[in-house]
Tab-separated table of N, CA and C in Angstrom:
chain	number	residue	atom	x	y	z
V	1	MET	N	8.582	16.276	-12.945
V	1	MET	CA	7.988	16.026	-11.643
V	1	MET	C	7.061	14.810	-11.755
V	2	PRO	N	7.133	13.894	-10.770
V	2	PRO	CA	6.329	12.671	-10.861
V	2	PRO	C	4.830	12.920	-10.976
V	3	ARG	N	4.313	13.944	-10.300
V	3	ARG	CA	2.872	14.205	-10.329
V	3	ARG	C	2.378	14.542	-11.726
V	4	ASP	N	3.238	15.086	-12.572
V	4	ASP	CA	2.837	15.474	-13.926
V	4	ASP	C	2.282	14.297	-14.722
V	5	ARG	N	2.760	13.105	-14.414
V	5	ARG	CA	2.296	11.899	-15.105
V	5	ARG	C	0.782	11.724	-14.972
V	6	PHE	N	0.207	12.203	-13.874
V	6	PHE	CA	-1.214	12.020	-13.600
V	6	PHE	C	-2.019	13.303	-13.720
V	7	SER	N	-1.359	14.407	-14.079
V	7	SER	CA	-2.015	15.720	-14.052
V	7	SER	C	-3.185	15.846	-15.029
V	8	GLY	N	-3.171	15.161	-16.138
V	8	GLY	CA	-4.252	15.281	-17.107
V	8	GLY	C	-5.352	14.250	-16.939
V	9	LEU	N	-5.264	13.450	-15.877
V	9	LEU	CA	-6.234	12.379	-15.671
V	9	LEU	C	-7.232	12.764	-14.583
V	10	PHE	N	-8.478	12.359	-14.769
V	10	PHE	CA	-9.532	12.656	-13.800
V	10	PHE	C	-10.477	11.473	-13.693
V	11	GLY	N	-11.199	11.404	-12.587
V	11	GLY	CA	-12.245	10.401	-12.414
V	11	GLY	C	-11.745	8.986	-12.585
V	12	ASP	N	-12.498	8.214	-13.357
V	12	ASP	CA	-12.175	6.802	-13.548
V	12	ASP	C	-10.824	6.592	-14.215
V	13	GLU	N	-10.457	7.496	-15.101
V	13	GLU	CA	-9.173	7.373	-15.787
V	13	GLU	C	-8.017	7.499	-14.784
V	14	LEU	N	-8.119	8.447	-13.860
V	14	LEU	CA	-7.108	8.614	-12.820
V	14	LEU	C	-7.089	7.392	-11.905
V	15	PHE	N	-8.265	6.961	-11.467
V	15	PHE	CA	-8.339	5.790	-10.599
V	15	PHE	C	-7.719	4.570	-11.270
V	16	ASP	N	-8.063	4.309	-12.525
V	16	ASP	CA	-7.529	3.144	-13.238
V	16	ASP	C	-6.005	3.200	-13.332
V	17	ALA	N	-5.467	4.375	-13.615
V	17	ALA	CA	-4.010	4.534	-13.712
V	17	ALA	C	-3.355	4.295	-12.359
V	18	LEU	N	-3.978	4.813	-11.304
V	18	LEU	CA	-3.409	4.635	-9.970
V	18	LEU	C	-3.544	3.192	-9.489
V	19	LEU	N	-4.641	2.532	-9.822
V	19	LEU	CA	-4.793	1.124	-9.453
V	19	LEU	C	-3.735	0.277	-10.164
V	20	ALA	N	-3.501	0.554	-11.421
V	20	ALA	CA	-2.455	-0.165	-12.162
V	20	ALA	C	-1.088	0.082	-11.528
V	21	LEU	N	-0.851	1.313	-11.119
V	21	LEU	CA	0.413	1.663	-10.469
V	21	LEU	C	0.570	0.907	-9.147
V	22	VAL	N	-0.471	0.918	-8.322
V	22	VAL	CA	-0.424	0.216	-7.036
V	22	VAL	C	-0.193	-1.275	-7.254
V	23	ARG	N	-0.933	-1.876	-8.164
V	23	ARG	CA	-0.795	-3.311	-8.416
V	23	ARG	C	0.598	-3.656	-8.941
V	24	THR	N	1.120	-2.824	-9.827
V	24	THR	CA	2.448	-3.070	-10.389
V	24	THR	C	3.520	-3.011	-9.309
V	25	HIS	N	3.470	-1.977	-8.485
V	25	HIS	CA	4.500	-1.828	-7.455
V	25	HIS	C	4.312	-2.811	-6.310
V	26	ALA	N	3.097	-3.210	-6.038
V	26	ALA	CA	2.858	-4.256	-5.039
V	26	ALA	C	3.465	-5.574	-5.533
V	27	ALA	N	3.291	-5.850	-6.809
V	27	ALA	CA	3.861	-7.071	-7.392
V	27	ALA	C	5.383	-7.059	-7.296
V	28	VAL	N	5.991	-5.941	-7.630
V	28	VAL	CA	7.454	-5.829	-7.552
V	28	VAL	C	7.913	-6.015	-6.107
V	29	ALA	N	7.225	-5.373	-5.165
V	29	ALA	CA	7.601	-5.478	-3.753
V	29	ALA	C	7.533	-6.922	-3.265
V	30	LEU	N	6.611	-7.691	-3.810
V	30	LEU	CA	6.458	-9.093	-3.411
V	30	LEU	C	7.283	-10.053	-4.261
V	31	GLY	N	7.983	-9.528	-5.268
V	31	GLY	CA	8.842	-10.364	-6.096
V	31	GLY	C	8.162	-11.035	-7.266
V	32	HIS	N	6.980	-10.559	-7.649
V	32	HIS	CA	6.274	-11.124	-8.804
V	32	HIS	C	6.759	-10.468	-10.099
V	33	ASP	N	6.650	-11.204	-11.198
V	33	ASP	CA	7.047	-10.688	-12.506
V	33	ASP	C	5.983	-9.825	-13.165
V	34	SER	N	4.735	-9.940	-12.692
V	34	SER	CA	3.644	-9.165	-13.274
V	34	SER	C	2.643	-8.834	-12.173
V	35	PRO	N	1.751	-7.872	-12.433
V	35	PRO	CA	0.751	-7.521	-11.425
V	35	PRO	C	-0.434	-8.489	-11.355
V	36	GLU	N	-0.461	-9.499	-12.213
V	36	GLU	CA	-1.593	-10.427	-12.250
V	36	GLU	C	-1.922	-11.059	-10.898
V	37	PRO	N	-0.922	-11.463	-10.074
V	37	PRO	CA	-1.265	-12.074	-8.785
V	37	PRO	C	-1.843	-11.088	-7.755
V	38	ILE	N	-1.760	-9.808	-8.050
V	38	ILE	CA	-2.241	-8.791	-7.113
V	38	ILE	C	-3.714	-8.535	-7.391
V	39	VAL	N	-4.565	-9.209	-6.631
V	39	VAL	CA	-6.012	-9.090	-6.774
V	39	VAL	C	-6.444	-7.813	-6.063
V	40	SER	N	-7.165	-6.968	-6.770
V	40	SER	CA	-7.476	-5.618	-6.300
V	40	SER	C	-8.282	-5.544	-5.021
V	41	ASP	N	-9.100	-6.562	-4.742
V	41	ASP	CA	-9.943	-6.490	-3.554
V	41	ASP	C	-9.456	-7.370	-2.402
V	42	ARG	N	-8.266	-7.948	-2.527
V	42	ARG	CA	-7.670	-8.711	-1.419
V	42	ARG	C	-6.795	-7.784	-0.599
V	43	THR	N	-6.729	-8.018	0.700
V	43	THR	CA	-5.907	-7.151	1.544
V	43	THR	C	-4.428	-7.390	1.247
V	44	PHE	N	-3.659	-6.347	1.522
V	44	PHE	CA	-2.214	-6.479	1.333
V	44	PHE	C	-1.658	-7.593	2.212
V	45	GLN	N	-2.186	-7.737	3.415
V	45	GLN	CA	-1.717	-8.817	4.287
V	45	GLN	C	-2.033	-10.177	3.677
V	46	GLU	N	-3.212	-10.337	3.086
V	46	GLU	CA	-3.553	-11.600	2.419
V	46	GLU	C	-2.630	-11.858	1.237
V	47	LEU	N	-2.178	-10.792	0.601
V	47	LEU	CA	-1.294	-10.923	-0.551
V	47	LEU	C	0.142	-11.244	-0.140
V	48	GLY	N	0.437	-11.134	1.167
V	48	GLY	CA	1.764	-11.478	1.657
V	48	GLY	C	2.587	-10.313	2.170
V	49	PHE	N	1.976	-9.147	2.307
V	49	PHE	CA	2.714	-7.982	2.781
V	49	PHE	C	3.027	-8.085	4.264
V	50	GLU	N	4.225	-7.635	4.590
V	50	GLU	CA	4.686	-7.469	5.962
V	50	GLU	C	5.292	-6.072	6.043
V	51	SER	N	5.897	-5.746	7.148
V	51	SER	CA	6.443	-4.403	7.354
V	51	SER	C	7.395	-3.976	6.237
V	52	LEU	N	8.334	-4.825	5.901
V	52	LEU	CA	9.341	-4.479	4.900
V	52	LEU	C	8.721	-4.238	3.529
V	53	THR	N	7.816	-5.100	3.105
V	53	THR	CA	7.194	-4.927	1.794
V	53	THR	C	6.274	-3.707	1.781
V	54	ALA	N	5.631	-3.406	2.921
V	54	ALA	CA	4.777	-2.214	2.999
V	54	ALA	C	5.607	-0.943	2.852
V	55	VAL	N	6.769	-0.912	3.483
V	55	VAL	CA	7.649	0.254	3.359
V	55	VAL	C	8.174	0.363	1.929
V	56	ASP	N	8.503	-0.770	1.324
V	56	ASP	CA	8.967	-0.766	-0.063
V	56	ASP	C	7.876	-0.229	-0.992
V	57	LEU	N	6.651	-0.684	-0.812
V	57	LEU	CA	5.539	-0.188	-1.632
V	57	LEU	C	5.377	1.313	-1.443
V	58	ARG	N	5.386	1.774	-0.213
V	58	ARG	CA	5.251	3.209	0.063
V	58	ARG	C	6.335	4.003	-0.667
V	59	ARG	N	7.581	3.557	-0.551
V	59	ARG	CA	8.696	4.266	-1.218
V	59	ARG	C	8.464	4.344	-2.733
V	60	ARG	N	8.049	3.255	-3.305
V	60	ARG	CA	7.821	3.216	-4.748
V	60	ARG	C	6.699	4.176	-5.144
V	61	LEU	N	5.624	4.194	-4.365
V	61	LEU	CA	4.495	5.078	-4.681
V	61	LEU	C	4.869	6.544	-4.502
V	62	VAL	N	5.643	6.849	-3.478
V	62	VAL	CA	6.107	8.225	-3.277
V	62	VAL	C	6.954	8.658	-4.467
V	63	ALA	N	7.859	7.793	-4.910
V	63	ALA	CA	8.727	8.122	-6.043
V	63	ALA	C	7.929	8.335	-7.325
V	64	GLU	N	6.899	7.531	-7.536
V	64	GLU	CA	6.102	7.618	-8.765
V	64	GLU	C	5.096	8.760	-8.767
V	65	THR	N	4.556	9.089	-7.589
V	65	THR	CA	3.477	10.074	-7.536
V	65	THR	C	3.913	11.442	-7.031
V	66	GLY	N	4.990	11.489	-6.260
V	66	GLY	CA	5.402	12.749	-5.645
V	66	GLY	C	4.588	13.107	-4.417
V	67	LEU	N	3.677	12.227	-4.022
V	67	LEU	CA	2.848	12.472	-2.838
V	67	LEU	C	3.613	12.088	-1.580
V	68	GLU	N	3.322	12.769	-0.489
V	68	GLU	CA	3.847	12.366	0.804
V	68	GLU	C	2.844	11.386	1.404
V	69	LEU	N	3.318	10.188	1.674
V	69	LEU	CA	2.439	9.140	2.188
V	69	LEU	C	2.975	8.619	3.513
V	70	PRO	N	2.084	8.322	4.454
V	70	PRO	CA	2.560	7.762	5.726
V	70	PRO	C	3.092	6.352	5.521
V	71	VAL	N	3.981	5.949	6.387
V	71	VAL	CA	4.570	4.620	6.289
V	71	VAL	C	3.508	3.538	6.389
V	72	SER	N	2.420	3.823	7.043
V	72	SER	CA	1.358	2.837	7.253
V	72	SER	C	0.313	2.837	6.139
V	73	VAL	N	0.584	3.486	5.023
V	73	VAL	CA	-0.432	3.670	3.981
V	73	VAL	C	-1.025	2.352	3.484
V	74	ALA	N	-0.220	1.304	3.380
V	74	ALA	CA	-0.733	0.018	2.891
V	74	ALA	C	-1.618	-0.676	3.921
V	75	PHE	N	-1.466	-0.314	5.186
V	75	PHE	CA	-2.311	-0.895	6.228
V	75	PHE	C	-3.509	0.004	6.516
V	76	ASP	N	-3.352	1.305	6.307
V	76	ASP	CA	-4.462	2.245	6.476
V	76	ASP	C	-5.500	2.071	5.364
V	77	HIS	N	-5.039	1.694	4.194
V	77	HIS	CA	-5.893	1.477	3.012
V	77	HIS	C	-5.552	0.062	2.537
V	78	PRO	N	-6.181	-0.949	3.139
V	78	PRO	CA	-5.676	-2.329	3.098
V	78	PRO	C	-5.844	-3.126	1.819
V	79	THR	N	-6.434	-2.573	0.775
V	79	THR	CA	-6.487	-3.292	-0.498
V	79	THR	C	-5.951	-2.380	-1.597
V	80	PRO	N	-5.509	-2.945	-2.702
V	80	PRO	CA	-5.073	-2.092	-3.811
V	80	PRO	C	-6.161	-1.110	-4.257
V	81	THR	N	-7.414	-1.554	-4.259
V	81	THR	CA	-8.507	-0.662	-4.655
V	81	THR	C	-8.633	0.505	-3.695
V	82	LEU	N	-8.633	0.229	-2.395
V	82	LEU	CA	-8.765	1.307	-1.408
V	82	LEU	C	-7.561	2.245	-1.441
V	83	LEU	N	-6.381	1.706	-1.669
V	83	LEU	CA	-5.189	2.549	-1.751
V	83	LEU	C	-5.240	3.434	-2.993
V	84	ALA	N	-5.668	2.876	-4.118
V	84	ALA	CA	-5.788	3.683	-5.342
V	84	ALA	C	-6.837	4.778	-5.166
V	85	GLU	N	-7.947	4.475	-4.496
V	85	GLU	CA	-8.964	5.498	-4.218
V	85	GLU	C	-8.390	6.610	-3.357
V	86	HIS	N	-7.605	6.227	-2.360
V	86	HIS	CA	-6.979	7.224	-1.481
V	86	HIS	C	-6.019	8.111	-2.280
V	87	LEU	N	-5.207	7.509	-3.119
V	87	LEU	CA	-4.267	8.291	-3.933
V	87	LEU	C	-5.024	9.249	-4.852
V	88	ALA	N	-6.128	8.779	-5.431
V	88	ALA	CA	-6.934	9.638	-6.305
V	88	ALA	C	-7.488	10.823	-5.517
V	89	GLU	N	-7.913	10.575	-4.283
V	89	GLU	CA	-8.395	11.670	-3.431
V	89	GLU	C	-7.288	12.676	-3.161
V	90	LEU	N	-6.085	12.185	-2.901
V	90	LEU	CA	-4.967	13.083	-2.636
V	90	LEU	C	-4.638	13.933	-3.863
V	91	PHE	N	-4.725	13.339	-5.041
V	91	PHE	CA	-4.498	14.121	-6.253
V	91	PHE	C	-5.578	15.180	-6.416
V	92	GLY	N	-6.795	14.862	-6.014
V	92	GLY	CA	-7.892	15.813	-6.094
V	92	GLY	C	-7.761	16.960	-5.121
V	93	GLU	N	-7.092	16.716	-3.984
V	93	GLU	CA	-6.932	17.740	-2.956
V	93	GLU	C	-5.685	18.573	-3.151
V	94	GLY	N	-4.829	18.201	-4.076
V	94	GLY	CA	-3.558	18.895	-4.205
V	94	GLY	C	-2.549	18.256	-3.273
V	95	GLU	N	-1.510	18.982	-2.952
V	95	GLU	CA	-0.433	18.452	-2.117
V	95	GLU	C	-0.966	18.032	-0.761
V	96	SER	N	-0.731	16.823	-0.380
V	96	SER	CA	-1.247	16.270	0.869
V	96	SER	C	-0.318	16.554	2.027
V	97	GLU	N	-0.933	16.767	3.179
V	97	GLU	CA	-0.167	16.881	4.406
V	97	GLU	C	0.007	15.510	5.048
V	98	ALA	N	-0.698	14.511	4.524
V	98	ALA	CA	-0.654	13.176	5.125
V	98	ALA	C	0.764	12.652	5.145
V	99	GLY	N	1.178	12.236	6.315
V	99	GLY	CA	2.491	11.628	6.445
V	99	GLY	C	3.641	12.598	6.478
V	100	SER	N	3.392	13.900	6.457
V	100	SER	CA	4.503	14.846	6.426
V	100	SER	C	5.369	14.733	7.664
V	101	GLU	N	4.763	14.347	8.799
V	101	GLU	CA	5.539	14.184	10.015
V	101	GLU	C	6.484	12.994	9.920
V	102	LEU	N	6.244	12.083	8.996
V	102	LEU	CA	7.093	10.918	8.825
V	102	LEU	C	8.034	11.030	7.626
V	103	ALA	N	7.947	12.108	6.914
V	103	ALA	CA	8.724	12.237	5.679
V	103	ALA	C	10.222	12.120	5.911
V	104	ASP	N	10.701	12.594	7.062
V	104	ASP	CA	12.133	12.565	7.344
V	104	ASP	C	12.535	11.421	8.272
V	105	ALA	N	11.605	10.514	8.564
V	105	ALA	CA	11.893	9.408	9.473
V	105	ALA	C	12.856	8.422	8.823
V	106	THR	N	13.713	7.819	9.651
V	106	THR	CA	14.632	6.798	9.157
V	106	THR	C	13.879	5.489	8.954
V	107	ASP	N	14.483	4.570	8.226
V	107	ASP	CA	13.865	3.266	8.014
V	107	ASP	C	13.597	2.574	9.342
V	108	ASP	N	14.558	2.646	10.267
V	108	ASP	CA	14.371	1.994	11.566
V	108	ASP	C	13.170	2.574	12.308
V	109	GLU	N	12.998	3.888	12.246
V	109	GLU	CA	11.845	4.525	12.898
V	109	GLU	C	10.536	4.077	12.241
V	110	LEU	N	10.541	3.973	10.922
V	110	LEU	CA	9.342	3.548	10.209
V	110	LEU	C	8.984	2.099	10.543
V	111	PHE	N	9.992	1.219	10.563
V	111	PHE	CA	9.744	-0.177	10.912
V	111	PHE	C	9.204	-0.288	12.334
V	112	ALA	N	9.755	0.499	13.263
V	112	ALA	CA	9.306	0.467	14.648
V	112	ALA	C	7.837	0.879	14.750
V	113	LEU	N	7.439	1.893	13.975
V	113	LEU	CA	6.042	2.328	13.996
V	113	LEU	C	5.112	1.238	13.472
V	114	ILE	N	5.498	0.588	12.393
V	114	ILE	CA	4.677	-0.481	11.831
V	114	ILE	C	4.593	-1.640	12.809
V	115	ASP	N	5.738	-2.029	13.372
V	115	ASP	CA	5.739	-3.146	14.316
V	115	ASP	C	4.909	-2.820	15.550
V	116	ALA	N	4.954	-1.587	16.012
V	116	ALA	CA	4.147	-1.178	17.166
V	116	ALA	C	2.663	-1.288	16.825
V	117	GLY	N	2.289	-0.877	15.615
V	117	GLY	CA	0.894	-0.988	15.181
V	117	GLY	C	0.456	-2.426	15.074
V	118	ASN	N	1.337	-3.282	14.562
V	118	ASN	CA	1.001	-4.704	14.453
V	118	ASN	C	0.851	-5.331	15.833
V	119	SER	N	1.658	-4.914	16.806
V	119	SER	CA	1.554	-5.430	18.176
V	119	SER	C	0.235	-5.022	18.786
V	120	ASP	N	-0.162	-3.762	18.565
V	120	ASP	CA	-1.442	-3.270	19.089
V	120	ASP	C	-2.602	-4.051	18.489
V	121	ASP	N	-2.525	-4.341	17.182
V	121	ASP	CA	-3.566	-5.110	16.507
V	121	ASP	C	-3.666	-6.518	17.083
V	122	ALA	N	-2.510	-7.133	17.345
V	122	ALA	CA	-2.494	-8.486	17.890
V	122	ALA	C	-3.083	-8.515	19.289
V	123	GLU	N	-2.761	-7.513	20.108
V	123	GLU	CA	-3.309	-7.458	21.457
V	123	GLU	C	-4.820	-7.228	21.429
V	124	ALA	N	-5.284	-6.391	20.503
V	124	ALA	CA	-6.712	-6.108	20.398
V	124	ALA	C	-7.502	-7.352	19.973
V	125	ALA	N	-6.861	-8.215	19.206
V	125	ALA	CA	-7.529	-9.416	18.714
V	125	ALA	C	-7.686	-10.482	19.805
V	126	ARG	N	-6.911	-10.360	20.879
V	126	ARG	CA	-6.975	-11.356	21.961
V	126	ARG	C	-8.201	-11.234	22.783
Protein backbone atom coordinates (compact mmCIF):
# COMPACT_ATOMS: atom_id res chain seq x y z
CA MET A 1 0.00 0.00 0.00
CA PRO A 2 1.41 3.43 -0.94
CA ARG A 3 0.73 4.94 2.50
CA ASP A 4 3.05 2.39 4.13
CA ARG A 5 6.02 4.25 2.66
CA PHE A 6 5.30 7.13 5.06
CA SER A 7 3.84 5.21 8.01
CA GLY A 8 6.98 5.31 10.16
CA LEU A 9 7.66 9.01 9.59
CA PHE A 10 6.51 11.85 11.84
CA GLY A 11 7.02 15.58 12.23
CA ASP A 12 9.86 17.11 10.26
CA GLU A 13 10.91 13.76 8.84
CA LEU A 14 7.45 13.23 7.32
CA PHE A 15 7.31 16.81 6.04
CA ASP A 16 10.77 16.54 4.44
CA ALA A 17 9.84 13.27 2.71
CA LEU A 18 6.58 14.73 1.44
CA LEU A 19 8.25 17.95 0.26
CA ALA A 20 10.79 15.88 -1.68
CA LEU A 21 7.93 13.86 -3.16
CA VAL A 22 5.99 16.99 -4.19
CA ARG A 23 9.08 18.61 -5.71
CA THR A 24 10.04 15.45 -7.58
CA HIS A 25 6.60 14.91 -9.08
CA ALA A 26 6.17 18.61 -9.85
CA ALA A 27 9.45 18.46 -11.77
CA VAL A 28 8.32 15.40 -13.72
CA ALA A 29 4.95 17.02 -14.51
CA LEU A 30 6.78 20.06 -15.90
CA GLY A 31 9.29 17.97 -17.86
CA HIS A 32 12.37 18.65 -15.73
CA ASP A 33 15.08 16.03 -15.19
CA SER A 34 15.48 16.86 -11.50
CA PRO A 35 13.56 18.63 -8.73
CA GLU A 36 16.18 21.40 -8.50
CA PRO A 37 14.12 23.93 -10.55
CA ILE A 38 11.15 23.43 -8.22
CA VAL A 39 11.66 26.14 -5.60
CA SER A 40 9.67 25.23 -2.50
CA ASP A 41 8.26 28.68 -1.78
CA ARG A 42 7.29 29.66 -5.35
CA THR A 43 3.71 29.14 -6.44
CA PHE A 44 2.91 26.32 -8.81
CA GLN A 45 1.62 28.90 -11.28
CA GLU A 46 4.95 30.75 -11.13
CA LEU A 47 6.68 27.44 -11.75
CA GLY A 48 4.63 26.98 -14.93
CA PHE A 49 1.68 24.87 -13.81
CA GLU A 50 -1.56 24.95 -15.74
CA SER A 51 -4.64 22.74 -15.56
CA LEU A 52 -3.05 19.73 -17.25
CA THR A 53 0.12 19.76 -15.16
CA ALA A 54 -1.91 20.27 -11.96
CA VAL A 55 -4.01 17.19 -12.74
CA ASP A 56 -0.84 15.24 -13.57
CA LEU A 57 0.72 16.24 -10.24
CA ARG A 58 -2.44 15.26 -8.36
CA ARG A 59 -2.52 11.83 -10.06
CA ARG A 60 1.12 11.21 -9.20
CA LEU A 61 0.63 12.22 -5.56
CA VAL A 62 -2.48 10.05 -5.21
CA ALA A 63 -0.57 7.08 -6.63
CA GLU A 64 2.40 7.63 -4.30
CA THR A 65 0.51 8.44 -1.10
CA GLY A 66 -2.80 6.60 -1.40
CA LEU A 67 -4.56 9.78 -0.27
CA GLU A 68 -7.69 11.07 -1.94
CA LEU A 69 -6.89 14.57 -3.14
CA PRO A 70 -9.11 17.10 -4.88
CA VAL A 71 -8.25 18.00 -8.44
CA SER A 72 -7.56 21.56 -7.29
CA VAL A 73 -4.99 20.52 -4.66
CA ALA A 74 -2.09 22.33 -6.38
CA PHE A 75 -4.11 25.55 -6.50
CA ASP A 76 -5.63 25.15 -3.03
CA HIS A 77 -2.10 24.74 -1.59
CA PRO A 78 -0.19 26.91 -4.07
CA THR A 79 3.45 26.17 -3.20
CA PRO A 80 5.32 22.89 -2.78
CA THR A 81 5.84 23.76 0.90
CA LEU A 82 2.14 24.40 1.53
CA LEU A 83 1.16 21.25 -0.37
CA ALA A 84 3.64 19.13 1.60
CA GLU A 85 2.27 20.60 4.86
CA HIS A 86 -1.25 19.73 3.75
CA LEU A 87 -0.23 16.16 2.89
CA ALA A 88 1.46 15.82 6.29
CA GLU A 89 -1.76 16.98 7.96
CA LEU A 90 -3.74 14.40 6.01
CA PHE A 91 -1.37 11.66 7.12
CA GLY A 92 -1.84 12.85 10.70
CA GLU A 93 -5.63 12.70 10.40
CA GLY A 94 -5.77 9.27 8.81
CA GLU A 95 -7.79 8.64 5.67
CA SER A 96 -8.97 11.96 4.28
CA GLU A 97 -12.41 12.72 3.00
CA ALA A 98 -10.96 15.59 0.97
CA GLY A 99 -11.76 15.21 -2.66
CA SER A 100 -13.79 12.03 -2.26
CA GLU A 101 -16.59 13.60 -4.28
CA LEU A 102 -14.12 13.97 -7.16
CA ALA A 103 -12.49 10.57 -6.88
CA ASP A 104 -14.61 9.09 -9.67
CA ALA A 105 -14.66 12.20 -11.88
CA THR A 106 -13.47 11.88 -15.47
CA ASP A 107 -10.51 13.88 -16.75
CA ASP A 108 -12.87 16.12 -18.73
CA GLU A 109 -14.90 16.87 -15.59
CA LEU A 110 -11.73 17.65 -13.64
CA PHE A 111 -10.40 19.97 -16.36
CA ALA A 112 -13.77 21.75 -16.50
CA LEU A 113 -13.67 22.35 -12.74
CA ILE A 114 -10.15 23.78 -12.89
CA ASP A 115 -10.97 25.96 -15.88
CA ALA A 116 -14.12 27.23 -14.15
CA GLY A 117 -12.03 28.14 -11.09
CA ASN A 118 -9.47 29.91 -13.24
CA SER A 119 -12.26 31.88 -14.97
CA ASP A 120 -13.67 32.93 -11.59
CA ASP A 121 -10.19 34.04 -10.48
CA ALA A 122 -9.72 36.08 -13.65
CA GLU A 123 -13.09 37.79 -13.24
CA ALA A 124 -12.36 38.57 -9.58
CA ALA A 125 -9.07 40.20 -10.56
CA ARG A 126 -10.82 42.65 -12.91
